[in-house]
Coordinates of C-alpha atoms in Angstrom, one line a residue:
X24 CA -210.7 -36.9 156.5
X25 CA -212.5 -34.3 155.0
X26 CA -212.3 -30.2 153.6
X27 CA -213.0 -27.8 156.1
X28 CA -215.1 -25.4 153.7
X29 CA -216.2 -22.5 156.4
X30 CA -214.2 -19.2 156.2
X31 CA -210.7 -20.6 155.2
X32 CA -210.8 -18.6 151.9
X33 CA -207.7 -19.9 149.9
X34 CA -207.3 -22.5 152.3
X35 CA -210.1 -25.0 150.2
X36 CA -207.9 -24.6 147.2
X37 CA -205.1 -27.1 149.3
X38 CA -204.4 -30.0 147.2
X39 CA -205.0 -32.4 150.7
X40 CA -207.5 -32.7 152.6
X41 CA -207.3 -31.2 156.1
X42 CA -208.6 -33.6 159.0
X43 CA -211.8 -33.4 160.4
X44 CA -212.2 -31.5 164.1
X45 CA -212.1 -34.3 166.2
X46 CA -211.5 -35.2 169.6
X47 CA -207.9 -36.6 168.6
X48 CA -207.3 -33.7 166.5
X49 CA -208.0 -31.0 168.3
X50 CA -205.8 -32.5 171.0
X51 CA -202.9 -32.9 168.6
X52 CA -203.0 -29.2 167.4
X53 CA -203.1 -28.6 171.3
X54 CA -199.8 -30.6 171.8
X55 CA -198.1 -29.4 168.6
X56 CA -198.9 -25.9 169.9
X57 CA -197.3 -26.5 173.6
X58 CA -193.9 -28.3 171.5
X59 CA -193.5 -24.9 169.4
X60 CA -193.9 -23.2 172.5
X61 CA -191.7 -25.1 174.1
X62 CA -189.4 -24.8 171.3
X63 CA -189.4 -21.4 171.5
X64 CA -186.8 -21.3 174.2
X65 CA -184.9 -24.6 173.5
X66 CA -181.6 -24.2 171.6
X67 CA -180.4 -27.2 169.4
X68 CA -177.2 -27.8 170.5
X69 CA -174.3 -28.0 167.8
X70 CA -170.7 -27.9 168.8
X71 CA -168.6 -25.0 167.7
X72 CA -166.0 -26.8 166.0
X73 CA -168.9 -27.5 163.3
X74 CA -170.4 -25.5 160.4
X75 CA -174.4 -25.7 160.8
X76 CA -176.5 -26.3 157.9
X77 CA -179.8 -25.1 158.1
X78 CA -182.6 -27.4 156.6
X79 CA -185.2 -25.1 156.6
X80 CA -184.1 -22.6 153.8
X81 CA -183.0 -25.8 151.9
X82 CA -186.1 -27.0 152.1
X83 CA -187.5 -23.7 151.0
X84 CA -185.2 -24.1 147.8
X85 CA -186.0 -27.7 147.2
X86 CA -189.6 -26.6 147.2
X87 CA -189.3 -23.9 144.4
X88 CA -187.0 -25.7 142.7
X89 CA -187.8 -29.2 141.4
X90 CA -184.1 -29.9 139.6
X91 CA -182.2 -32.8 140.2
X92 CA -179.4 -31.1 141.7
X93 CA -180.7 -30.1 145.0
X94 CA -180.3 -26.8 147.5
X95 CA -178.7 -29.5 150.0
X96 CA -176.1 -30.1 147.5
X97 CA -175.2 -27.1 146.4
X98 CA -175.2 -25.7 149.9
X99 CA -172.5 -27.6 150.9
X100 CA -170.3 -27.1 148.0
X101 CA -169.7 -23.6 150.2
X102 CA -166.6 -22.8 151.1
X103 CA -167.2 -23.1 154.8
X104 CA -167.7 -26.6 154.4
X105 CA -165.0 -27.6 152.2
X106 CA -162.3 -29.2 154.7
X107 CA -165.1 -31.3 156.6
X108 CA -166.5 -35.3 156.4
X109 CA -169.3 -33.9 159.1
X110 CA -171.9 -31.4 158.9
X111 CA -174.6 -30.4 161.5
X112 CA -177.8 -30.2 160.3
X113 CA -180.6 -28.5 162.3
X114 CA -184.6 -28.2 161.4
X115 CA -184.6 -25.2 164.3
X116 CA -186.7 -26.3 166.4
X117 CA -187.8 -30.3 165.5
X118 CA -184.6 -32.2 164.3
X119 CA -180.5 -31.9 164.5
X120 CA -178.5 -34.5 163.4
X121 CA -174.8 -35.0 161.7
X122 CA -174.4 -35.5 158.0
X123 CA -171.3 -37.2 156.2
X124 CA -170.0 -35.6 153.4
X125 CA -167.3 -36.7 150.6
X126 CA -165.8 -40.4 149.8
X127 CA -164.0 -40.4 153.3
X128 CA -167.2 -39.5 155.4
X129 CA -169.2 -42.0 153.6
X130 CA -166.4 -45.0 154.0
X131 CA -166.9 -44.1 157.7
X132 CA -171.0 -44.0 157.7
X133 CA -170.7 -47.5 156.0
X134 CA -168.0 -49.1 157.9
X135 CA -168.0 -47.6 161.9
X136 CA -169.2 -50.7 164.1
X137 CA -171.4 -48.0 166.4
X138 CA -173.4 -46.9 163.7
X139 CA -176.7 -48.8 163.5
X140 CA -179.3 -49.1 160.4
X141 CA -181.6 -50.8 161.9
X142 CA -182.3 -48.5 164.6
X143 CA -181.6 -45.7 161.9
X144 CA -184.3 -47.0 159.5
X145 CA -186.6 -47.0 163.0
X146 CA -186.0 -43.6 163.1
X147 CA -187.2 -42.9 159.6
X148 CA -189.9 -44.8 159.1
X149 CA -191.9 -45.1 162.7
X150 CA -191.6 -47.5 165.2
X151 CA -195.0 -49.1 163.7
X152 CA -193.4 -50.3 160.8
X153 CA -190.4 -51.1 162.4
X154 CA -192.2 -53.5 164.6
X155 CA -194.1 -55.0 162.0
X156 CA -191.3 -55.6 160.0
X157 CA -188.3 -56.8 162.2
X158 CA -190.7 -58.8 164.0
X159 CA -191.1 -60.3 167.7
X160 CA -188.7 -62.5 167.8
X161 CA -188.1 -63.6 171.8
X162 CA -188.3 -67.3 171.9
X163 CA -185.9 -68.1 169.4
X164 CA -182.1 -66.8 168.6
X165 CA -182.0 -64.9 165.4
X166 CA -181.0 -66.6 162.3
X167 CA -179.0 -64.8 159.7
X168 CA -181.7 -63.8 156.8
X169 CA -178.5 -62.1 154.7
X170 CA -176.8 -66.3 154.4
X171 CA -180.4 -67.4 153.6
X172 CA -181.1 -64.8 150.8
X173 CA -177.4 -64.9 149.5
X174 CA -177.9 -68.7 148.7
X175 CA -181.6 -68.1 147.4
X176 CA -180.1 -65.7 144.9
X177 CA -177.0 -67.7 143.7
X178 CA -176.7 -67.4 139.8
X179 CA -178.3 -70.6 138.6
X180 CA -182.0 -69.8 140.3
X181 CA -181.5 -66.3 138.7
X182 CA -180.9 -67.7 135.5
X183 CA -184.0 -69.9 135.7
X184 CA -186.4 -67.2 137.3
X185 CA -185.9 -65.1 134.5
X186 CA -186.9 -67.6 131.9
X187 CA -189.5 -69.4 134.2
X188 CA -191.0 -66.6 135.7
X189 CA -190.0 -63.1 134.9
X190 CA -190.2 -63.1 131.5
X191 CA -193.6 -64.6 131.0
X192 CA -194.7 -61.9 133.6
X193 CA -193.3 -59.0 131.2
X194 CA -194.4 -60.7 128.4
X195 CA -198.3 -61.1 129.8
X196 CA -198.2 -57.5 131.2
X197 CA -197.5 -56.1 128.2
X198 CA -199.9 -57.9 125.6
X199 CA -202.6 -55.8 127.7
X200 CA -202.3 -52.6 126.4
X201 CA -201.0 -51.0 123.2
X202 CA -200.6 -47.6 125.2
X203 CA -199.2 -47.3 128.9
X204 CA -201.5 -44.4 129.8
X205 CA -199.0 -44.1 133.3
X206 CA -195.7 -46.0 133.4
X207 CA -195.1 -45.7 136.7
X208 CA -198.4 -48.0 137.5
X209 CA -197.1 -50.2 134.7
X210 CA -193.5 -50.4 136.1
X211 CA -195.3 -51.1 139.4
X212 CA -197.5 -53.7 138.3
X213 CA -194.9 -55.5 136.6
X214 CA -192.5 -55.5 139.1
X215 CA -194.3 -56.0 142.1
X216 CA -196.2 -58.9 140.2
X217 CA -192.6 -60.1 139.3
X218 CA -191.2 -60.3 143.2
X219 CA -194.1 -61.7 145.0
X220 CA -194.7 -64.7 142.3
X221 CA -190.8 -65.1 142.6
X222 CA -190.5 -65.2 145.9
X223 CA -194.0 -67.0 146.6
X224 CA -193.9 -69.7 143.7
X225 CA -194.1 -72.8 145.9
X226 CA -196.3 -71.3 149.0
X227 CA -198.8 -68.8 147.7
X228 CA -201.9 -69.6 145.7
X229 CA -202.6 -67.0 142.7
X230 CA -205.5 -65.0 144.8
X231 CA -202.6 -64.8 147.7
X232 CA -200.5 -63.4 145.2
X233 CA -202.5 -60.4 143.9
X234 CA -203.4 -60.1 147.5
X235 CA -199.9 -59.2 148.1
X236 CA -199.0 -57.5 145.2
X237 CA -201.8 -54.8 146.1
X238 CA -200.7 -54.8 150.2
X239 CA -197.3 -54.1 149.1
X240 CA -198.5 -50.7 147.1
X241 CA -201.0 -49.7 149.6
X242 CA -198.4 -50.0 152.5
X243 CA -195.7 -48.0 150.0
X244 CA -194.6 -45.1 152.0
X245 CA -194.3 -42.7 149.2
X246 CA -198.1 -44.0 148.1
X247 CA -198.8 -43.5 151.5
X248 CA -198.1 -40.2 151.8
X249 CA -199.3 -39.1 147.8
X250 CA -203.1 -40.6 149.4
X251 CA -202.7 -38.6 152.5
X252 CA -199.8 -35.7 153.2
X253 CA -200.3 -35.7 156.6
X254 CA -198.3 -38.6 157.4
X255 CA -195.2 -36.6 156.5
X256 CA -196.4 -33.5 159.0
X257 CA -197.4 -35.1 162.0
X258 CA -196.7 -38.9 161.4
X259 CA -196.8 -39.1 165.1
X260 CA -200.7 -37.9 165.3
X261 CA -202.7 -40.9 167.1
X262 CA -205.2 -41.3 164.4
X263 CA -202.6 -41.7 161.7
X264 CA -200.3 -43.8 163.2
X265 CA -203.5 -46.5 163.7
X266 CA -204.4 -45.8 159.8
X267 CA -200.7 -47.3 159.5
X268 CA -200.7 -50.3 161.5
X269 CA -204.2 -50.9 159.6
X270 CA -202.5 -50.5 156.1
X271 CA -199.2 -52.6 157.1
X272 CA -201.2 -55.2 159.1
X273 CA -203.3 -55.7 156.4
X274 CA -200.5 -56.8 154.4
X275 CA -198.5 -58.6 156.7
X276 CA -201.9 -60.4 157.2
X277 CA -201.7 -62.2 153.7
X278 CA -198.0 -63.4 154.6
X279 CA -198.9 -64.5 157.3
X280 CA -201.8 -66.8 155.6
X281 CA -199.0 -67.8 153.1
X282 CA -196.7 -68.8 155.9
X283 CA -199.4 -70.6 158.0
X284 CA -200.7 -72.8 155.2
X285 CA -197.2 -74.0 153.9
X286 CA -196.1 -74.7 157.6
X287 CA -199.3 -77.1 158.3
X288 CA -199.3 -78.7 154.7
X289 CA -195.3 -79.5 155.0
X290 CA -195.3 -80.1 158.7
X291 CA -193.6 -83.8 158.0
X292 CA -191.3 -82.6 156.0
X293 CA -190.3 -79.7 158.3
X294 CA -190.2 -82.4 161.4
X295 CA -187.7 -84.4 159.1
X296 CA -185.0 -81.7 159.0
X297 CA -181.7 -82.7 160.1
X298 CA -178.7 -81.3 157.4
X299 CA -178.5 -78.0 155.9
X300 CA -179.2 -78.8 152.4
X301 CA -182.7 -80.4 153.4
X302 CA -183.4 -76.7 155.0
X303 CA -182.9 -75.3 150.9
X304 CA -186.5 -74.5 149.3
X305 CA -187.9 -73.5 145.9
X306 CA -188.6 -69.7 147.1
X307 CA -188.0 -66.5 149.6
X308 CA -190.9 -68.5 151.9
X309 CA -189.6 -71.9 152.1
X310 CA -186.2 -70.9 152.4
X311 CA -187.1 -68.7 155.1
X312 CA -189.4 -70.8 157.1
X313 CA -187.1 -73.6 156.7
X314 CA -184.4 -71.9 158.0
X315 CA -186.6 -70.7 161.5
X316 CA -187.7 -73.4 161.8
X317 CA -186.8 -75.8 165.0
X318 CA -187.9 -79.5 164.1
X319 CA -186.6 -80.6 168.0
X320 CA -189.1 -77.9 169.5
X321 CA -191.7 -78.3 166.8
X322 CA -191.9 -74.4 166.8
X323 CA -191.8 -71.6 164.4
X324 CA -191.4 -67.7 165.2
X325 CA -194.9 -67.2 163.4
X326 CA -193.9 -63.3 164.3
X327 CA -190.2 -63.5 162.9
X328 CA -191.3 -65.4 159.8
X329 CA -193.8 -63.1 158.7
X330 CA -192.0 -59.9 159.5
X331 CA -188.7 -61.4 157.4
X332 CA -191.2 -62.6 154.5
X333 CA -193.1 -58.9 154.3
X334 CA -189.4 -57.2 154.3
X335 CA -187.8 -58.6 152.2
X336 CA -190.7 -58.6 149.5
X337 CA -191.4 -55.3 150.2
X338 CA -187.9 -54.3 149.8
X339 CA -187.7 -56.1 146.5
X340 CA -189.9 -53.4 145.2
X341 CA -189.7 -50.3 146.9
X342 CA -187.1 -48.5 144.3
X343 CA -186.7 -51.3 141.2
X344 CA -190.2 -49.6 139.9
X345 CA -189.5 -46.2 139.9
X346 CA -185.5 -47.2 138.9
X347 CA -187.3 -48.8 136.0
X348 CA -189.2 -45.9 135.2
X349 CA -186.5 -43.1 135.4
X350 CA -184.1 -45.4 133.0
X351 CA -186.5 -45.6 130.3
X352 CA -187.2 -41.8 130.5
X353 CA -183.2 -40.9 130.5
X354 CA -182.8 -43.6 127.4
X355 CA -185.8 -41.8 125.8
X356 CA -184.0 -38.3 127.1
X357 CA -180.5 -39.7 125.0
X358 CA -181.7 -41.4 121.0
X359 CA -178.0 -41.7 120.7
X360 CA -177.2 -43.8 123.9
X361 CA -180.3 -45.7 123.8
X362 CA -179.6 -46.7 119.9
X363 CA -176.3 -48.1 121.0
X364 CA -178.4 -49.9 124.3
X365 CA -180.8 -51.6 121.7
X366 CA -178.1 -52.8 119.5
X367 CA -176.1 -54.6 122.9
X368 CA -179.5 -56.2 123.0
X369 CA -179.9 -57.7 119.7
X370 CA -177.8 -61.7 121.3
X371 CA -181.2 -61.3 123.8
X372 CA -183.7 -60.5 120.8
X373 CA -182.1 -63.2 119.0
X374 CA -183.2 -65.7 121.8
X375 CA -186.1 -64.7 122.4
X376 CA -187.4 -64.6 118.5
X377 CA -186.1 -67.7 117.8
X378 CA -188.0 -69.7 121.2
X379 CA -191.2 -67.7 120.1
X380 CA -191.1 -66.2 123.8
X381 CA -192.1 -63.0 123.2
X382 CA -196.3 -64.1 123.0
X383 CA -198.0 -63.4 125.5
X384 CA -196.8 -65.1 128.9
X385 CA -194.6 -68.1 127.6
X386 CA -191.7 -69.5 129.9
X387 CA -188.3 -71.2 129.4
X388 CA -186.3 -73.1 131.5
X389 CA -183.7 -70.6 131.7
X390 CA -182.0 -67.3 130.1
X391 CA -178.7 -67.9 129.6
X392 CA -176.3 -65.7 132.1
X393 CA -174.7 -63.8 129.2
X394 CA -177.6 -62.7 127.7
X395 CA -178.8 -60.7 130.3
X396 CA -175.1 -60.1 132.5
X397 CA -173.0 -59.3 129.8
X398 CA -175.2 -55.6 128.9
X399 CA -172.0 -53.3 130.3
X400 CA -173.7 -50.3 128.5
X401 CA -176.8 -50.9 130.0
X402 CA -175.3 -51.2 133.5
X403 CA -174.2 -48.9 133.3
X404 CA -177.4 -46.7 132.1
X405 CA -179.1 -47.9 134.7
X406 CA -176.2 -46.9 137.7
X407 CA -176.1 -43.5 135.9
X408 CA -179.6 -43.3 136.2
X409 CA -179.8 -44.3 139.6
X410 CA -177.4 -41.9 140.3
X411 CA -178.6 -38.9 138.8
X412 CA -182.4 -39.6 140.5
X413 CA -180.8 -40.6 143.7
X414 CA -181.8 -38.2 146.8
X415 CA -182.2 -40.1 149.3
X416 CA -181.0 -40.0 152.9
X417 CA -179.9 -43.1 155.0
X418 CA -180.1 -42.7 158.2
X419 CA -177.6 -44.7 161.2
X420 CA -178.4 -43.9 165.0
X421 CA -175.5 -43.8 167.4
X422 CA -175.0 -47.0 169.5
X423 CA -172.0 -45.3 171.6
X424 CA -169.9 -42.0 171.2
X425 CA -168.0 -41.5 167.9
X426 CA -164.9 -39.6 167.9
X427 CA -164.8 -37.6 163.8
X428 CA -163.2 -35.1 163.4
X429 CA -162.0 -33.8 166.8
X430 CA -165.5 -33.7 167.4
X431 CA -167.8 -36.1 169.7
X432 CA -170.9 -37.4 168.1
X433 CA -173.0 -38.7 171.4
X434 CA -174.5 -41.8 171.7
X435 CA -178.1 -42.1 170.7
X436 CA -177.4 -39.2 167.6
X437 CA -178.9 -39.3 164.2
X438 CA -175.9 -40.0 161.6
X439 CA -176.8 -39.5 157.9
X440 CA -175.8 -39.9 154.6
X441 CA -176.7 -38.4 151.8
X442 CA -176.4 -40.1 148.2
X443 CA -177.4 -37.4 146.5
X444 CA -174.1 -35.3 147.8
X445 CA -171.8 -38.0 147.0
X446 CA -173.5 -38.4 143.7
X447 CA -173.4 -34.8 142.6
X448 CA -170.2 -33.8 144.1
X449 CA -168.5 -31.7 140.7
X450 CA -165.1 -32.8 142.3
X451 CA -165.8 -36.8 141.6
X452 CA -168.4 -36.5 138.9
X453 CA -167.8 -33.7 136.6
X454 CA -170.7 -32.0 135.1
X455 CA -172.9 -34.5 137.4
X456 CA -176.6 -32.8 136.0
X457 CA -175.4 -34.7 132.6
X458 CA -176.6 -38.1 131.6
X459 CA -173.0 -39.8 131.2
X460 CA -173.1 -43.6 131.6
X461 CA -169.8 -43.6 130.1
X462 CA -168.7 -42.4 133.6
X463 CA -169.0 -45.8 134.8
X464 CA -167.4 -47.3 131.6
X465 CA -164.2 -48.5 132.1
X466 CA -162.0 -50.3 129.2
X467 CA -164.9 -51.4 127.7
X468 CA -166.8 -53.3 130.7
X469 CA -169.1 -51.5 133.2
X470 CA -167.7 -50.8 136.7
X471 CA -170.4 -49.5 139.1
X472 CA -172.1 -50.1 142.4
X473 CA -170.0 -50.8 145.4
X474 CA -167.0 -51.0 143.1
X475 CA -166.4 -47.3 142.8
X476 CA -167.7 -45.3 146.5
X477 CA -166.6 -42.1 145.7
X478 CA -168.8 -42.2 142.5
X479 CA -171.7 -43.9 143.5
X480 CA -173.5 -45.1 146.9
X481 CA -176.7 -46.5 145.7
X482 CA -176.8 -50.1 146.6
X483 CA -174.7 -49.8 150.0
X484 CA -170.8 -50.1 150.9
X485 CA -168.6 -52.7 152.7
X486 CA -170.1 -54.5 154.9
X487 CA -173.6 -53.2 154.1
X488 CA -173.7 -53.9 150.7
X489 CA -177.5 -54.5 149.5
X490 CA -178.2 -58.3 149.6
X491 CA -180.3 -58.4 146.6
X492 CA -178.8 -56.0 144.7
X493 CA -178.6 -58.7 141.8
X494 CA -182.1 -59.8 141.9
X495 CA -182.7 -56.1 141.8
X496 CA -180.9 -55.4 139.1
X497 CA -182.1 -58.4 137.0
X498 CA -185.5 -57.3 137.5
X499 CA -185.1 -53.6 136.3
X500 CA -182.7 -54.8 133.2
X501 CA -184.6 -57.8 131.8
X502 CA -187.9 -55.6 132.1
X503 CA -186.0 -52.9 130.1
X504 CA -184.4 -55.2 127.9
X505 CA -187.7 -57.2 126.9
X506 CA -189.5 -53.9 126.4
X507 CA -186.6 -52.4 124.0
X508 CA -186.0 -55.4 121.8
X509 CA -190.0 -55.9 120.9
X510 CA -191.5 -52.7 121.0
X511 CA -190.8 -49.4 119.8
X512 CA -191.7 -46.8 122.5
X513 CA -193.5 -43.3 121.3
X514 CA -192.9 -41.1 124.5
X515 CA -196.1 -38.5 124.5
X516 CA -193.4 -35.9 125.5
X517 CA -189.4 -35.3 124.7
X518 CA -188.6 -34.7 128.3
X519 CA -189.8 -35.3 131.7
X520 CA -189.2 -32.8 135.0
X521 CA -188.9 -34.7 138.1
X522 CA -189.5 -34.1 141.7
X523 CA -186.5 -34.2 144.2
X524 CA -187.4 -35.5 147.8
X525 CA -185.2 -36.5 150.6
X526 CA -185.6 -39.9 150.9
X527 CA -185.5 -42.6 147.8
X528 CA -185.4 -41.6 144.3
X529 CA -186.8 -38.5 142.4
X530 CA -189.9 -39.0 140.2
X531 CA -191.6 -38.0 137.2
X532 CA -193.8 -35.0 138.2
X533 CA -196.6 -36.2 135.9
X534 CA -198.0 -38.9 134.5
X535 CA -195.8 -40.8 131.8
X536 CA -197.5 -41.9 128.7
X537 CA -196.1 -44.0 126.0
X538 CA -197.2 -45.7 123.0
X539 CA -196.4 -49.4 122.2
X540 CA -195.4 -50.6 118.7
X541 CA -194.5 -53.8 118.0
X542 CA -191.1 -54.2 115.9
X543 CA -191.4 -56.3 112.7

């Protein structure tokens, strides 16, 4: 990829580079041409019994205005829409699609049996990744990853991970600098470094591990598309689809060496197999290989394992870094709130002065449960956070005709929802620009996540409720919480504008830089 530099005129001044003439190129600008053409006399259906939302002058809005409350919200806060759950929503002449709105449309978008996410989550992110990631899994019947993970997570391994593995990770990463130059990287660092050594204790050598840990943020969608724009435009464009399956194999690769090597160094032990406690393992790997494994057939899905292994470590970072990141902005945004955080902190502070585990990578056995659950205030900072950021869209494709509304959605339709709607709907949460974690304060004792749908949709509903939502969450507070009780944190600025995008969480529009001071 290069600059065209030969009578464009403003056109060098773009802040990506354009692609190169090529063969390939000049055929997709050929095709792209004949689809607008094309276009032009195509009509996006949309039944009449629907108001239609128009995307591109949201867009447009979103574009000029980089506030957290977007156009799309306020758009449908128009009186046209007001009695309606569903919304059509056309990008004349690429994309139409149906869009819950309010409490009721998103109970339905969570709990209707035809509505599918992994097809939806195709949709969105390519059939390359979606291939990479779910895996070919023909010879064997599909185990159930959700049990496996579920019991992975269970309290007591928490409890110890933090103390054993997490904390000497925080502690290490931040003995390396007495200034975070840009906290994003740092929040990246540390929490990707966090999930793979986690999740890869037993199986992965250290060199496998850093391996990982820079696959994951190479393959990072939103990294992705920062290094080169284009994959948002044409994602479909044959050179850039191969650029991805390059990037994803290449980290799928080094799972796949983690997987191999623990399967022919255990191979006894896997051949042993014969309850469902023996199937248990230390990490995400084990576990997981354990429970694909067939000791009758002496055969593992090679392809299921690795795709289940890249997933679900991928997923264990994709938002906890930038979550991280935004609730350390909002505390520093709020002295008042953030005062009152620290001081819920002081039990954890205690601990960790007293066991000398705040030098430089030093591990205990375990954290103690209350130390790190019973933080209701900064719970529920971090749900308000969330909440505030949130603007992404999840997307569910049609697996037969839905009746909502008096109104047929056909099989095979893009169904959406959109957090940030149901986060910034004035109706459930009043004056929802404001930083109030005391919204999701309740008799003294936080009361977020799934627990309150009409407030807040971040981590999933019913039966689609985020399986790791608490190693997730333990990642993002302990990091917080180890940060707050031993340093004192000079923000270069007072206040931060962020960028809002449809799909994940908003970010900081420039680089974050804060100063580290050690607390007596």
């Amino acid at each position: 990829m290069k600059m065209w530099n030969v009578g464009l005129g403003k056109l060098n001044e773009l802040p990506f580079p354009l692609p190169e003439l090529t063969k390939e190129v000049k055929a997709g600008a050929i095709g792209i041409a004949l689809a607008l053409l094309f276009a032009l006399f195509y009509r996006s259906r949309a039944s009449k019994d629907l108001p239609v939302l128009n995307l591109w002058s949201v867009w447009f809005s979103i574009r000029k205005d980089t506030t957290l409350r977007s156009a799309i919200s306020q758009a449908l806060e128009a009186e046209k829409f007001k009695n309606h759950i569903l919304i059509r929503v056309r990008l004349f002449p690429f994309f139409s699609a149906y869009m819950m709105k309010d409490p009721e449309g998103v109970k339905l978008f969570y709990s209707h049996p035809s509505l599918s996410l992994p097809d939806g989550y195709e949709w969105l992110l390519g059939s390359v990744r979606a291939k990479i990631f779910k895996g070919d899994h023909r010879k064997v019947e599909r185990i159930d990853t959700v049990s496996i993970l579920s019991k992975l997570l269970r309290p007591q391994n928490l409890s110890e991970w933090a103390g054993r593995i997490l904390l000497p990770t925080i502690t290490e990463k931040l003995a390396q600098q007495d200034t975070i130059e840009n906290l994003m990287d740092f929040t990246y660092n540390t929490v990707s470094t966090m999930s793979v050594r986690t999740f890869t204790q037993a199986t992965a050598t250290k060199e496998q591990q850093e391996r990982l840990v820079e696959g994951i943020r190479e393959a990072d969608i939103e990294s992705m598309m920062q290094r080169n724009p284009w994959h948002a435009v044409i994602p479909n464009f044959y050179p850039l689809v191969r650029e991805r399956e390059r990037i994803y194999h290449k980290m799928i690769s080094t799972v796949g060496e983690i997987i191999t090597n623990y399967v022919n160094s255990h191979l006894d032990e896997l051949n042993s197999m014969t309850t469902s406690k023996q199937r248990e393992g230390p990490d995400l790997v084990s576990s997981l290989v354990k429970g694909i494994y067939d000791p009758k057939a002496q055969f593992l899905d090679l392809d299921y394992a690795i795709a289940s292994v890249g997933g679900l470590v991928d997923a264990a970072v994709l938002n906890q870094y930038i979550a991280t990141t935004l609730l350390l902005i909002h505390l520093n945004r709020n002295p008042e709130i953030k005062a009152k955080v620290v001081e819920s902190l002081q039990p954890l502070a205690d601990f960790l002065k007293a066991n000398g585990l705040t030098k430089p990578g030093t591990a205990c056995d375990s954290i103690a449960p209350a130390l790190l659950e019973d933080l209701d205030l900064l719970d529920a900072c971090l749900l308000e956070s969330l909440r505030i950021s949130s603007t992404g869209i999840v997307p569910r494709i049609a697996s037969s005709d839905i009746e909502v509304e008096s109104v047929t959605i056909p099989k095979g339709s893009v169904v959406l929802n959109s957090q940030l709607i149901i986060h910034h709907d004035e109706k459930v949460n009043e004056d929802s620009n404001t930083f109030n974690p005391y919204r999701f304060i309740k008799d003294g004792k936080c009361v977020g996540g799934n627990k309150l749908p009409e407030q807040f949709v971040g981590f999933g509903l019913g039966r689609h409720v985020c399986t790791g939502m608490k190693f997730a969450s333990l990642q993002i507070k302990i990091l917080c919480a180890v940060i707050l009780c031993t340093y004192d944190l000079q923000f270069e600025k007072a206040d931060y504008t962020f960028a809002s995008v449809f799909a994940g969480l908003s970010k900081p529009t420039e680089n974050v830089k804060v100063k580290l001071t050690p607390k007596a």
